[in-house]
Coordinates of C-alpha atoms in Angstrom, one line a residue:
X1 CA -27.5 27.1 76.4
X2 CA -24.0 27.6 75.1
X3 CA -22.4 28.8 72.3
X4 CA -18.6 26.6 71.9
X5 CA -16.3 27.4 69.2
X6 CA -15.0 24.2 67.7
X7 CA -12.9 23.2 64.5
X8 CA -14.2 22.1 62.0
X9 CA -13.7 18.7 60.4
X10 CA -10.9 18.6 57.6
X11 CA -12.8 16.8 54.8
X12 CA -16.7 18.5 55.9
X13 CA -16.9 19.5 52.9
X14 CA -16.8 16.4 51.1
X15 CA -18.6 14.6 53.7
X16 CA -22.2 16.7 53.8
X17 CA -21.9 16.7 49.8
X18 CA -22.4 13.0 49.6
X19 CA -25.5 13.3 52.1
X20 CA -27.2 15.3 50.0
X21 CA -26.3 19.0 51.2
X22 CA -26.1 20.5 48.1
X23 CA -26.5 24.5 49.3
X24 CA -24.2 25.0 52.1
X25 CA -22.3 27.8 50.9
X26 CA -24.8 29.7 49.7
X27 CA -24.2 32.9 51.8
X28 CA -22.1 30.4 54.0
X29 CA -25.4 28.8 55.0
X30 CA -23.7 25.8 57.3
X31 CA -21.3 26.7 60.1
X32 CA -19.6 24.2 61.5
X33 CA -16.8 26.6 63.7
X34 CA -19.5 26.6 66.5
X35 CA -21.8 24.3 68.6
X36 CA -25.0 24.8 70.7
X37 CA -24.6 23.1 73.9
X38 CA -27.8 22.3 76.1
X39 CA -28.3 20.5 79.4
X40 CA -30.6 17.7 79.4
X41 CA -33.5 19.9 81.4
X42 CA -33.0 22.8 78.8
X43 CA -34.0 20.4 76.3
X44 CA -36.7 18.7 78.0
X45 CA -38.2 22.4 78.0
X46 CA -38.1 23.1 74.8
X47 CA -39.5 19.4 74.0
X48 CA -42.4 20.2 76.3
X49 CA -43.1 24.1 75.3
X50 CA -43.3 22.1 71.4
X51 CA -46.0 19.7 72.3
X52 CA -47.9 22.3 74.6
X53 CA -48.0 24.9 71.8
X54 CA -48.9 22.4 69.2
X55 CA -51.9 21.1 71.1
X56 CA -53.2 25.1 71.3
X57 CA -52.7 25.5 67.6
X58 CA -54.6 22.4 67.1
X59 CA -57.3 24.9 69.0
X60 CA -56.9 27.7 66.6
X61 CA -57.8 25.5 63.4
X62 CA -60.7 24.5 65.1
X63 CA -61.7 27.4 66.0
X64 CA -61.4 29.0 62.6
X65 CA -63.5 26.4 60.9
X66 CA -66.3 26.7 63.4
X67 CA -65.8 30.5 63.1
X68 CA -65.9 31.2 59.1
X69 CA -62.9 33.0 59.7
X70 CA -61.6 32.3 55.9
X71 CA -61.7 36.4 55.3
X72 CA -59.5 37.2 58.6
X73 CA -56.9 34.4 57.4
X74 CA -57.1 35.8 53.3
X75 CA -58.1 32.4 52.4
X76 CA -60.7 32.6 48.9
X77 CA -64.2 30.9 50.2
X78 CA -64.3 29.0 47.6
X79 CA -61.3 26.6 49.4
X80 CA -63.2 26.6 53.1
X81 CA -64.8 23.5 52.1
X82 CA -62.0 21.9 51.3
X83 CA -60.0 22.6 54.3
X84 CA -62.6 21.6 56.5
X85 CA -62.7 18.3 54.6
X86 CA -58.6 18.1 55.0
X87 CA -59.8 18.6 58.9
X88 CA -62.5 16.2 59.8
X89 CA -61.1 13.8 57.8
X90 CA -57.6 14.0 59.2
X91 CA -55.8 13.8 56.5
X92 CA -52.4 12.6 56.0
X93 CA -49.6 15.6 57.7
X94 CA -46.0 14.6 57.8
X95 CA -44.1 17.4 59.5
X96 CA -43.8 21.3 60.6
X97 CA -41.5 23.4 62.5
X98 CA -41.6 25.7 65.3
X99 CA -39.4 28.9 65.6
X100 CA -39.0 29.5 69.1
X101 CA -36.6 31.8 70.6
X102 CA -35.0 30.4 74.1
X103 CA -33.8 32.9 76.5
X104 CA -33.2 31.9 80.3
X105 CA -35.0 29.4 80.2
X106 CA -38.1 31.1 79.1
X107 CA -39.3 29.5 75.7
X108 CA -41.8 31.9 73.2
X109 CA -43.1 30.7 69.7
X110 CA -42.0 33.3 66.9
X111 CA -43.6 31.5 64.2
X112 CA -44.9 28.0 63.0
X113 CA -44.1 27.0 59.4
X114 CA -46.6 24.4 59.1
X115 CA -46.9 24.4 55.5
X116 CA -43.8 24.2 53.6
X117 CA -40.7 24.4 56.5
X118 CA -37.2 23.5 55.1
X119 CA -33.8 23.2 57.3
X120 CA -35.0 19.3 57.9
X121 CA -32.0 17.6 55.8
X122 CA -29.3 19.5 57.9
X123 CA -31.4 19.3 61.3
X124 CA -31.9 15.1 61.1
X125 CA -28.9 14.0 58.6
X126 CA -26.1 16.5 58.6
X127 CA -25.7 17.5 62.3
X128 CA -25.9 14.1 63.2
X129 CA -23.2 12.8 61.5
X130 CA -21.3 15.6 62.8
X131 CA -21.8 15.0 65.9
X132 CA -20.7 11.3 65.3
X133 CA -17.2 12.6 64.0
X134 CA -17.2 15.4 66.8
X135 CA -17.7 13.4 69.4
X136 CA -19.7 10.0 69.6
X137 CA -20.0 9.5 73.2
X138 CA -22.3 12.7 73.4
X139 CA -26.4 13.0 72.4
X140 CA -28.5 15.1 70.6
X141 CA -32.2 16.4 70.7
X142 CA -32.6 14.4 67.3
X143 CA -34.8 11.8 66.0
X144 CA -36.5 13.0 63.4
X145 CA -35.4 11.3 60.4
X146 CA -36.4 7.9 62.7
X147 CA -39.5 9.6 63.1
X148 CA -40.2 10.2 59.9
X149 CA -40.0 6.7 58.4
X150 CA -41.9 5.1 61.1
X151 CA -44.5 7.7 60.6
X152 CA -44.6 7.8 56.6
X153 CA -45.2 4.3 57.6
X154 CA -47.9 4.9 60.0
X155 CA -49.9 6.9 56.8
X156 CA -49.8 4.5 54.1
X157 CA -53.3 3.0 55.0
X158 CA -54.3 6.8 54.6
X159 CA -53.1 6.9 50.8
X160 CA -54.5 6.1 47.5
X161 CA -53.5 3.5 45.2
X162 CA -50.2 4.9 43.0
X163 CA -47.0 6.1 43.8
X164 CA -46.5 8.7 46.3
X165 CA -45.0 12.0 44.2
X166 CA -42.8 14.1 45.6
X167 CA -42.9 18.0 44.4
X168 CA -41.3 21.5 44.6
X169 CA -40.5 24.1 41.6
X170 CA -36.2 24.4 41.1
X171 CA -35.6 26.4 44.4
X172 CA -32.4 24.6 45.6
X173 CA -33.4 24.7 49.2
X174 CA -36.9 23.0 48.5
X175 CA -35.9 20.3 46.1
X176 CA -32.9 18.9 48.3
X177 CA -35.8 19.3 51.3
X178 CA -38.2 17.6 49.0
X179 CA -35.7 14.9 47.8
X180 CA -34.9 14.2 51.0
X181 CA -38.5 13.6 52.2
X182 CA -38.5 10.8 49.2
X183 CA -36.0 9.0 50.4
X184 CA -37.5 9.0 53.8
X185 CA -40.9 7.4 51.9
X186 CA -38.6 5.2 49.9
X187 CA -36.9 4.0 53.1
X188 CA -40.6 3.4 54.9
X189 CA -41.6 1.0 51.6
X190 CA -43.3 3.4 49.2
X191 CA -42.9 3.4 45.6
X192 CA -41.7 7.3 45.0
X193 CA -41.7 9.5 42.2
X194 CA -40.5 13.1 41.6
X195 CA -41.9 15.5 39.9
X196 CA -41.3 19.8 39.3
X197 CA -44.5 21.3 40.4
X198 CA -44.5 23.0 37.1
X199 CA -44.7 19.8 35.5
X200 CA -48.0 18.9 36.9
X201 CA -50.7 18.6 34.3
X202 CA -54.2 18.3 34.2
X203 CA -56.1 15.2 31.5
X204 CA -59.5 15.7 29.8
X205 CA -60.8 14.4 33.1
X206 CA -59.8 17.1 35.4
X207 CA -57.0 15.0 36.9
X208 CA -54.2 15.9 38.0
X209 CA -51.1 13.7 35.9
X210 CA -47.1 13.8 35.6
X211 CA -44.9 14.7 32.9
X212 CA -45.9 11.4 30.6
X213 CA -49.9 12.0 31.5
X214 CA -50.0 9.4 34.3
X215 CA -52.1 10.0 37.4
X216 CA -51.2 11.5 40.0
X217 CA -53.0 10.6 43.3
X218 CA -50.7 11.4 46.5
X219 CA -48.2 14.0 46.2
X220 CA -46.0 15.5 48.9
X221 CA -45.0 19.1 48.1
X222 CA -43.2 22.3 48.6
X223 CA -45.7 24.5 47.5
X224 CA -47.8 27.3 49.8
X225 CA -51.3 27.0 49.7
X226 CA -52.0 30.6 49.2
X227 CA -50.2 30.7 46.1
X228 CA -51.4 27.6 44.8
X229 CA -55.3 29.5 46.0
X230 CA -53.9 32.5 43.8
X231 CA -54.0 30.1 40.5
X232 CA -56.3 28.1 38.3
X233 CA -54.3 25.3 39.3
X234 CA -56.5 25.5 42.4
X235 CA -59.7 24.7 41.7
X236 CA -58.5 21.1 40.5
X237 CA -57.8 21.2 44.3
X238 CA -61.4 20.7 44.9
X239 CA -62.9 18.7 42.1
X240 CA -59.7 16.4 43.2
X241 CA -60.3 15.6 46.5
X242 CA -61.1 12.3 46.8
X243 CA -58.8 11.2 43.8
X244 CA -55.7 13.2 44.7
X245 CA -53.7 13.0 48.4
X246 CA -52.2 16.2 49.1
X247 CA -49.5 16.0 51.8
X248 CA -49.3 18.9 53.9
X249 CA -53.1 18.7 53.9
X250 CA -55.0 21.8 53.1
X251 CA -56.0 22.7 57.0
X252 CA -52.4 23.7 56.8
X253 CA -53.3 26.6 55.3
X254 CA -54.3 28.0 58.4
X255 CA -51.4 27.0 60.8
X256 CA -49.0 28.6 58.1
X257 CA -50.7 31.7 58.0
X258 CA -49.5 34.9 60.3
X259 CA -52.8 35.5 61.2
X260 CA -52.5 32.6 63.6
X261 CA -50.2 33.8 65.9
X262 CA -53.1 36.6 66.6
X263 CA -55.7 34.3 67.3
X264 CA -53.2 31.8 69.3
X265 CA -52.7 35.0 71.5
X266 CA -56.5 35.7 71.6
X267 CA -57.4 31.9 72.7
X268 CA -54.2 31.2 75.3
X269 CA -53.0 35.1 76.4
X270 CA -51.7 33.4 79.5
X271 CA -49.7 30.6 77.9
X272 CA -45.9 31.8 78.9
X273 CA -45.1 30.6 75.4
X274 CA -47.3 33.2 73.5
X275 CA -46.4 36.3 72.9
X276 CA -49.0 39.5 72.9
X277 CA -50.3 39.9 68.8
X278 CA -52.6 42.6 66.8
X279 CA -53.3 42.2 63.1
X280 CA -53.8 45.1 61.0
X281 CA -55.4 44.1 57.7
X282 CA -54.6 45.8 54.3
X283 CA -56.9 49.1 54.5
X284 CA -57.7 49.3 57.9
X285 CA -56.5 52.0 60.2
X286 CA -53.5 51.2 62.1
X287 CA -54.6 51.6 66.2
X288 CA -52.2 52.3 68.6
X289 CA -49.1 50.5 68.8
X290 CA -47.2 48.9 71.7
X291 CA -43.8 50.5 71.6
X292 CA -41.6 47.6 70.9
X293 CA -42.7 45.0 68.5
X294 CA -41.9 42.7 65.4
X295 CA -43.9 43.3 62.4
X296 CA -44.6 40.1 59.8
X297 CA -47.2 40.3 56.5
X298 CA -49.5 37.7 57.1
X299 CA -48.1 35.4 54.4
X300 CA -43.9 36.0 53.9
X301 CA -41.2 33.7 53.3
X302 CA -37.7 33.5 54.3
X303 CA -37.8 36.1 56.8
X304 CA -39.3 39.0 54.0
X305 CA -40.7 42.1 54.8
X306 CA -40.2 41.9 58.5
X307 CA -39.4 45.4 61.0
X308 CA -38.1 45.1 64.6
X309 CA -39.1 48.2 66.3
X310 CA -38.0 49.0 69.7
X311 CA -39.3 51.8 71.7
X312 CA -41.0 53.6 69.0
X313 CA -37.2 53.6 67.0
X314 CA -36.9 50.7 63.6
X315 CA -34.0 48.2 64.9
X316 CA -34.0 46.1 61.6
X317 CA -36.1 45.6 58.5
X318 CA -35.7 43.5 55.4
X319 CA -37.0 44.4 52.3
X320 CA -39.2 41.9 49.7
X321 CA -42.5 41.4 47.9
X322 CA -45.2 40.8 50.8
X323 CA -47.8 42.6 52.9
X324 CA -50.3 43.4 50.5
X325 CA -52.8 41.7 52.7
X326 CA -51.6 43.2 56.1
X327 CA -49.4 42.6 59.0
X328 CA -49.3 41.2 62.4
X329 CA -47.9 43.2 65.0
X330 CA -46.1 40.7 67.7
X331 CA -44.9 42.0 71.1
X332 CA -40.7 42.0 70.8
X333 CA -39.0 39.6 72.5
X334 CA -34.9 39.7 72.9
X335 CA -32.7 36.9 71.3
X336 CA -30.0 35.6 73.3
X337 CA -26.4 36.6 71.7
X338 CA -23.4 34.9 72.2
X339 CA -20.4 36.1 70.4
X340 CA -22.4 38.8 67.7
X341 CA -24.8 36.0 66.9
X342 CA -28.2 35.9 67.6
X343 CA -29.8 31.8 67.4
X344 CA -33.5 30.8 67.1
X345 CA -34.4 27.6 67.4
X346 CA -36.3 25.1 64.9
X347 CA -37.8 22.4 66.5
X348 CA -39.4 19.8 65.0
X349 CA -43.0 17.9 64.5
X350 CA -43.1 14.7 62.6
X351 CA -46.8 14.0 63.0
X352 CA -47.9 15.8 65.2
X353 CA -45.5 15.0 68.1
X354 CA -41.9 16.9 68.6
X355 CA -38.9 14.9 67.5
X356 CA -35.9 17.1 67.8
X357 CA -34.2 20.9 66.8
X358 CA -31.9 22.6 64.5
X359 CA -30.5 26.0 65.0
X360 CA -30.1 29.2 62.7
X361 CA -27.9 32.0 64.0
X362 CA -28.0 35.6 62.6
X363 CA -25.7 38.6 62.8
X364 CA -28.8 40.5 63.1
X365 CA -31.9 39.4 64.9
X366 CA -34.2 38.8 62.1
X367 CA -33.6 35.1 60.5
X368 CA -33.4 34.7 56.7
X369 CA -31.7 33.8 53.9
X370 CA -28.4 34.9 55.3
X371 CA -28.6 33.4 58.6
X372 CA -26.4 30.4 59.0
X373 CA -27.0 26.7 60.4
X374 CA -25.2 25.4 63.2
X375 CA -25.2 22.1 64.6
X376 CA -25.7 21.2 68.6
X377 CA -25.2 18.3 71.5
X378 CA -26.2 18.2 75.1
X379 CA -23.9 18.2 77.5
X380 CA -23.1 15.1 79.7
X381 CA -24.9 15.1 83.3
X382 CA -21.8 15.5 85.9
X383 CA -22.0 12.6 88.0

C-alpha cells in the first residue's frame, strides 16, 4: 500500500456534484490530491480478512441470543424478542462496513458499523468515476453499487406488499447515503419512496404511515437502533413486526454495538484479525489496564468520545455526548502514515459477502468528522 500524490481533475467539482456528492467540502471531506495504491495480493487480503471476520461475527450474534446477553449489550428486554425474531427469520440486511486498519500486511478489525454505515456513495460511485478519468486502463477493489442492485433484487421475495421507504432525519451525510440507497432499489425494480424519519406517523391502528397517513410496510433507514429503543417510537417496533420490514434488521443491534468487539475477542482470541478487548460498564470498577489501548463508549458515532492511550500517557481524545453506558477498552494498534496522514480502511458487505473498500485518512489517528476521503486503484501486475 501506497500513498501517490496526483492532480486533481480540473472540473471535479462539478463532476461529483451531479453524482450526488452533495458534502464534499464540508471540512474538506473529499481529497482528490492523493491515491491509495494496492497490489492485487494486498487486496485479496483484505477481501479475505472481510469474509473471515464476518463469518465470526455471525458467531457473536448467535451467541448473544442463546446467551440473554441483552443487559451486557444495553439493549431494553423488552426488544430481545424481536431481535431474535429479525434472526431466525433472516430478515432482509442490505449492507455494513468494516474499519480495518492494514499495516504490513497484517489486517485487524477496529470496528464494524453494521447498523447505519455511510461513506457508501463516495466508495461505489465517486471514486469510480475518478478512476475512469484518472486512468481507465487500471482496476479497483469496487463492485459494490453492482452488488447492491443485484442483491436488493435478490430480497424482494423477502418484502411486503407497498413501496419500499427509504428514511433518515436532515443529517446531510445520511440523506445523500439514504438517497443513494433508493436509487439503487429504484435501479433493481422497486417502487421507492422517501420519507424524513421524523415524519413517520403512527394510525389509530398502531401502524406505522407517511406524511399523507399511508402505510408504511418496508423501510430502509438511517436510524440506530439504540436510539430508536430509547423512544416510544419503539414499541410500534414490536406490535409491527409482521406488518412493517425494517431494513437493517433489528439483530443489527448487536453487530453495531461496541460491546461486540469484546465478545468477538472472547470467542476467536487467536484470529490474527482481532485485537485483545475488556468492557468496563457504567458503575463498575475499572481493573487493571493494559498500557496502550483505544478506548470507545459502547454506542458512539462519528468517532465521539474516543482516547488513544499509549504507555500509560493520552495520545488523542475527542470530545462528544457518549459513554454513559461504559467503554470498551481495545488493545492499540499503529496506523500506517504516509506523508502526516494516517488511512483506515472501509470495506464493504452488501449482503453478507465483501464487495469492495473506500479509504478515510486523518491527520490524527482517530477517524471522524474531519478525516478526509480519498479514492484508490491497484497497481498493474509487472509482466
Amino acid at each position: 500500500m501506497k500513498r501517490i500524490p496526483i492532480i486533481p481533475r480540473p472540473n471535479w467539482e462539478q463532476k461529483i456534484l451531479e453524482q450526488g456528492f452533495l458534502f464534499y467540502k464540508d471540512d474538506c471531506y473529499y481529497n482528490e490530491s492523493a491515491a491509495y495504491e494496492f497490489t492485487y495480493a494486498e487486496i485479496e487480503l483484505i477481501e479475505k480478512a472481510t469474509a473471515e471476520i464476518f463469518e465470526m461475527c455471525l458467531k457473536v450474534v448467535e451467541h448473544v441470543i442463546e446467551n440473554k446477553l441483552w443487559d451486557e449489550f444495553c439493549i431494553p428486554q423488552e426488544y430481545a424478542a424481536l431481535i431474535e425474531w429479525s434472526w431466525n427469520n433472516d430478515r432482509p440486511s442490505f449492507y455494513g462496513r468494516f474499519d480495518l486498519t492494514f499495516n504490513n500486511g497484517q489486517v485487524k478489525l477496529l470496528e464494524f458499523n453494521a447498523d447505519t454505515p455511510t461513506l457508501l456513495l463516495e466508495s461505489s460511485v465517486i471514486q469510480w468515476y475518478w478512476l475512469q478519468d484518472y486512468n481507465d486502463t487500471l482496476d479497483q477493489y469496487n463492485n459494490i453499487h453492482e452488488a447492491l442492485v443485484e442483491h436488493i433484487q435478490d430480497c424482494k421475495p423477502y418484502l411486503n406488499l407497498g413501496p419500499l421507504f427509504f428514511t433518515s432525519h436532515d443529517n446531510m451525510e445520511d440523506f445523500m447515503t439514504v438517497k443513494y440507497m433508493q436509487d439503487t432499489a429504484a435501479q433493481a425494480g422497486l417502487d421507492t419512496e422517501f420519507l424524513y424519519i421524523d415524519d413517520i406517523g403512527v394510525n389509530d391502528d398502531g401502524r406505522f404511515t407517511d406524511d399523507k397517513g399511508n402505510l408504511v410496510t418496508n423501510i430502509f433507514k438511517i436510524y440506530p437502533y439504540e436510539w430508536m429503543f430509547d423512544e416510544p417510537f419503539g414499541q410500534y417496533l414490536i406490535t409491527n413486526r409482521d406488518n412493517c420490514c425494517w431494513i437493517e434488521p433489528p439483530y443489527k443491534a448487536i453487530l453495531s454495538n461496541k460491546m461486540m468487539l469484546k465478545y468477538i475477542y472472547d470467542l476467536f482470541p487467536d484470529s490474527p484479525y482481532i485485537l485483545p478487548c475488556i468492557a468496563v460498564k457504567a458503575g463498575e470498577p475499572l481493573p487493571e489496564l493494559p498500557a496502550s489501548y483505544a478506548r470507545k463508549p459502547i454506542f458512539s458515532r462519528e468517532g465521539e468520545n474516543v482516547s488513544l492511550v499509549i504507555e500509560g500517557q493520552t495520545l488523542e481524545e475527542t470530545n462528544g455526548e457518549y459513554g454513559d453506558e461504559g467503554y470498551i477498552y481495545q488493545q492499540y494498534v499503529e496506523l500506517p502514515e504516509f506523508d502526516g496522514r494516517h488511512p483506515i480502511i472501509g470495506s464493504w458487505l452488501i449482503g453478507g459477502e465483501p464487495a469492495g473498500m473506500g479509504i478515510r485518512e486523518s491527520s490524527g489517528r482517530i477517524t471522524n468528522v474531519t478525516s478526509s476521503f480519498c479514492p484508490h486503484y491497484i497497481k498493474r501486475e509487472e509482466s
